[in-house]
Amino acid sequence: NGVMSGLMQMLLLKVSAHITEQLGMAPGGEFREAFKEASKVPFCKFHLGDRPIPVTFKRAIAALSFWQKVKLAWGLCFLSDPISKDDVEKCKQKDLLEQMMAEMIGEFPDLHRTIVSERDIYLTYMLKQAAKQIELPRASENEPRKHIPAVVVGVVGMGHVPGIEKNWNSDLKIQEIMSVPPPSTSSKIFKFVLKATVFGLLGYGCYRIGHRTVQFVLSMPATQSYLQRLTEVPQ
């Protein structure tokens, strides 16, 4: 998925591990529980309705400036604040949750747009698609069409509920938020410099190791004796 996207995924896995260690349970338990419950309901179809992670990551990274990326990576690398179950319960309060979201918007507005607002649109679109009426099979072409309402249970994070409610009655288009923008010039330069640095260090390391290896082999008595005998061989 690319260098920057891969690094971001590694950092977010670190955050997930930190949360798991602090609370004794992994994030996303509500979705695993939904999957278990869906398997108990006859004829129930289970849909993963979120936008694919690579698309979200690439759009989020493309939206951030170089210094914003550094700032975000620094914050994720040194995330060590303790998390208690009381903190989790506080996050369930609507007012506090909205305050946290507002702080995120203030610090990383582009990140909030790609990770939260765009996914609000995508989740709303997928829920509306799932909630369309179901057409019953007809015995013949002359029989009138009959529909029954679909029964849908949507399991989403609390932070997405206000956005889904806001977008529900809108005519949604998801083509734009599914596209991955091309890398910027600064991103291309950074990748080139990073690759050149890595290969340069590898090349220098191989040169140093090879040079020392050759010196060590040449300094061995057996090698010197063999070379001396070669010089003494008549032309």
mmCIF file of N, CA and C in Angstrom, residues 84-98 100 158:
data_model
loop_
_atom_site.group_PDB
_atom_site.id
_atom_site.type_symbol
_atom_site.label_atom_id
_atom_site.label_comp_id
_atom_site.label_asym_id
_atom_site.label_seq_id
_atom_site.Cartn_x
_atom_site.Cartn_y
_atom_site.Cartn_z
ATOM 1 N N SER A 84 -8.415 4.042 31.264
ATOM 2 C CA SER A 84 -9.209 3.280 32.230
ATOM 3 C C SER A 84 -10.591 3.008 31.652
ATOM 4 N N LYS A 85 -11.309 2.097 32.297
ATOM 5 C CA LYS A 85 -12.672 1.813 31.858
ATOM 6 C C LYS A 85 -13.582 3.016 32.076
ATOM 7 N N ASP A 86 -13.261 3.841 33.078
ATOM 8 C CA ASP A 86 -14.031 5.077 33.296
ATOM 9 C C ASP A 86 -13.873 6.025 32.104
ATOM 10 N N ASP A 87 -12.668 6.058 31.535
ATOM 11 C CA ASP A 87 -12.443 6.900 30.355
ATOM 12 C C ASP A 87 -13.310 6.444 29.191
ATOM 13 N N VAL A 88 -13.437 5.124 29.047
ATOM 14 C CA VAL A 88 -14.271 4.577 27.970
ATOM 15 C C VAL A 88 -15.729 4.952 28.187
ATOM 16 N N GLU A 89 -16.186 4.864 29.429
ATOM 17 C CA GLU A 89 -17.574 5.216 29.737
ATOM 18 C C GLU A 89 -17.834 6.694 29.460
ATOM 19 N N LYS A 90 -16.830 7.543 29.737
ATOM 20 C CA LYS A 90 -16.989 8.972 29.465
ATOM 21 C C LYS A 90 -17.159 9.232 27.971
ATOM 22 N N CYS A 91 -16.462 8.420 27.157
ATOM 23 C CA CYS A 91 -16.565 8.598 25.700
ATOM 24 C C CYS A 91 -17.959 8.273 25.174
ATOM 25 N N LYS A 92 -18.749 7.548 25.962
ATOM 26 C CA LYS A 92 -20.118 7.223 25.552
ATOM 27 C C LYS A 92 -21.066 8.401 25.750
ATOM 28 N N GLN A 93 -20.607 9.430 26.479
ATOM 29 C CA GLN A 93 -21.429 10.615 26.670
ATOM 30 C C GLN A 93 -21.341 11.489 25.422
ATOM 31 N N LYS A 94 -22.471 11.840 24.888
ATOM 32 C CA LYS A 94 -22.534 12.546 23.609
ATOM 33 C C LYS A 94 -21.777 13.870 23.644
ATOM 34 N N ASP A 95 -21.969 14.654 24.718
ATOM 35 C CA ASP A 95 -21.334 15.969 24.795
ATOM 36 C C ASP A 95 -19.808 15.858 24.803
ATOM 37 N N LEU A 96 -19.284 14.907 25.596
ATOM 38 C CA LEU A 96 -17.833 14.729 25.685
ATOM 39 C C LEU A 96 -17.276 14.219 24.368
ATOM 40 N N LEU A 97 -18.015 13.308 23.724
ATOM 41 C CA LEU A 97 -17.575 12.763 22.440
ATOM 42 C C LEU A 97 -17.499 13.873 21.394
ATOM 43 N N GLU A 98 -18.502 14.738 21.369
ATOM 44 C CA GLU A 98 -18.508 15.850 20.412
ATOM 45 C C GLU A 98 -17.356 16.817 20.697
ATOM 46 N N MET A 100 -14.416 15.936 21.978
ATOM 47 C CA MET A 100 -13.207 15.269 21.490
ATOM 48 C C MET A 100 -13.095 15.382 19.974
ATOM 49 N N MET A 158 -19.800 5.301 17.663
ATOM 50 C CA MET A 158 -20.623 6.426 18.114
ATOM 51 C C MET A 158 -20.270 7.728 17.412
#
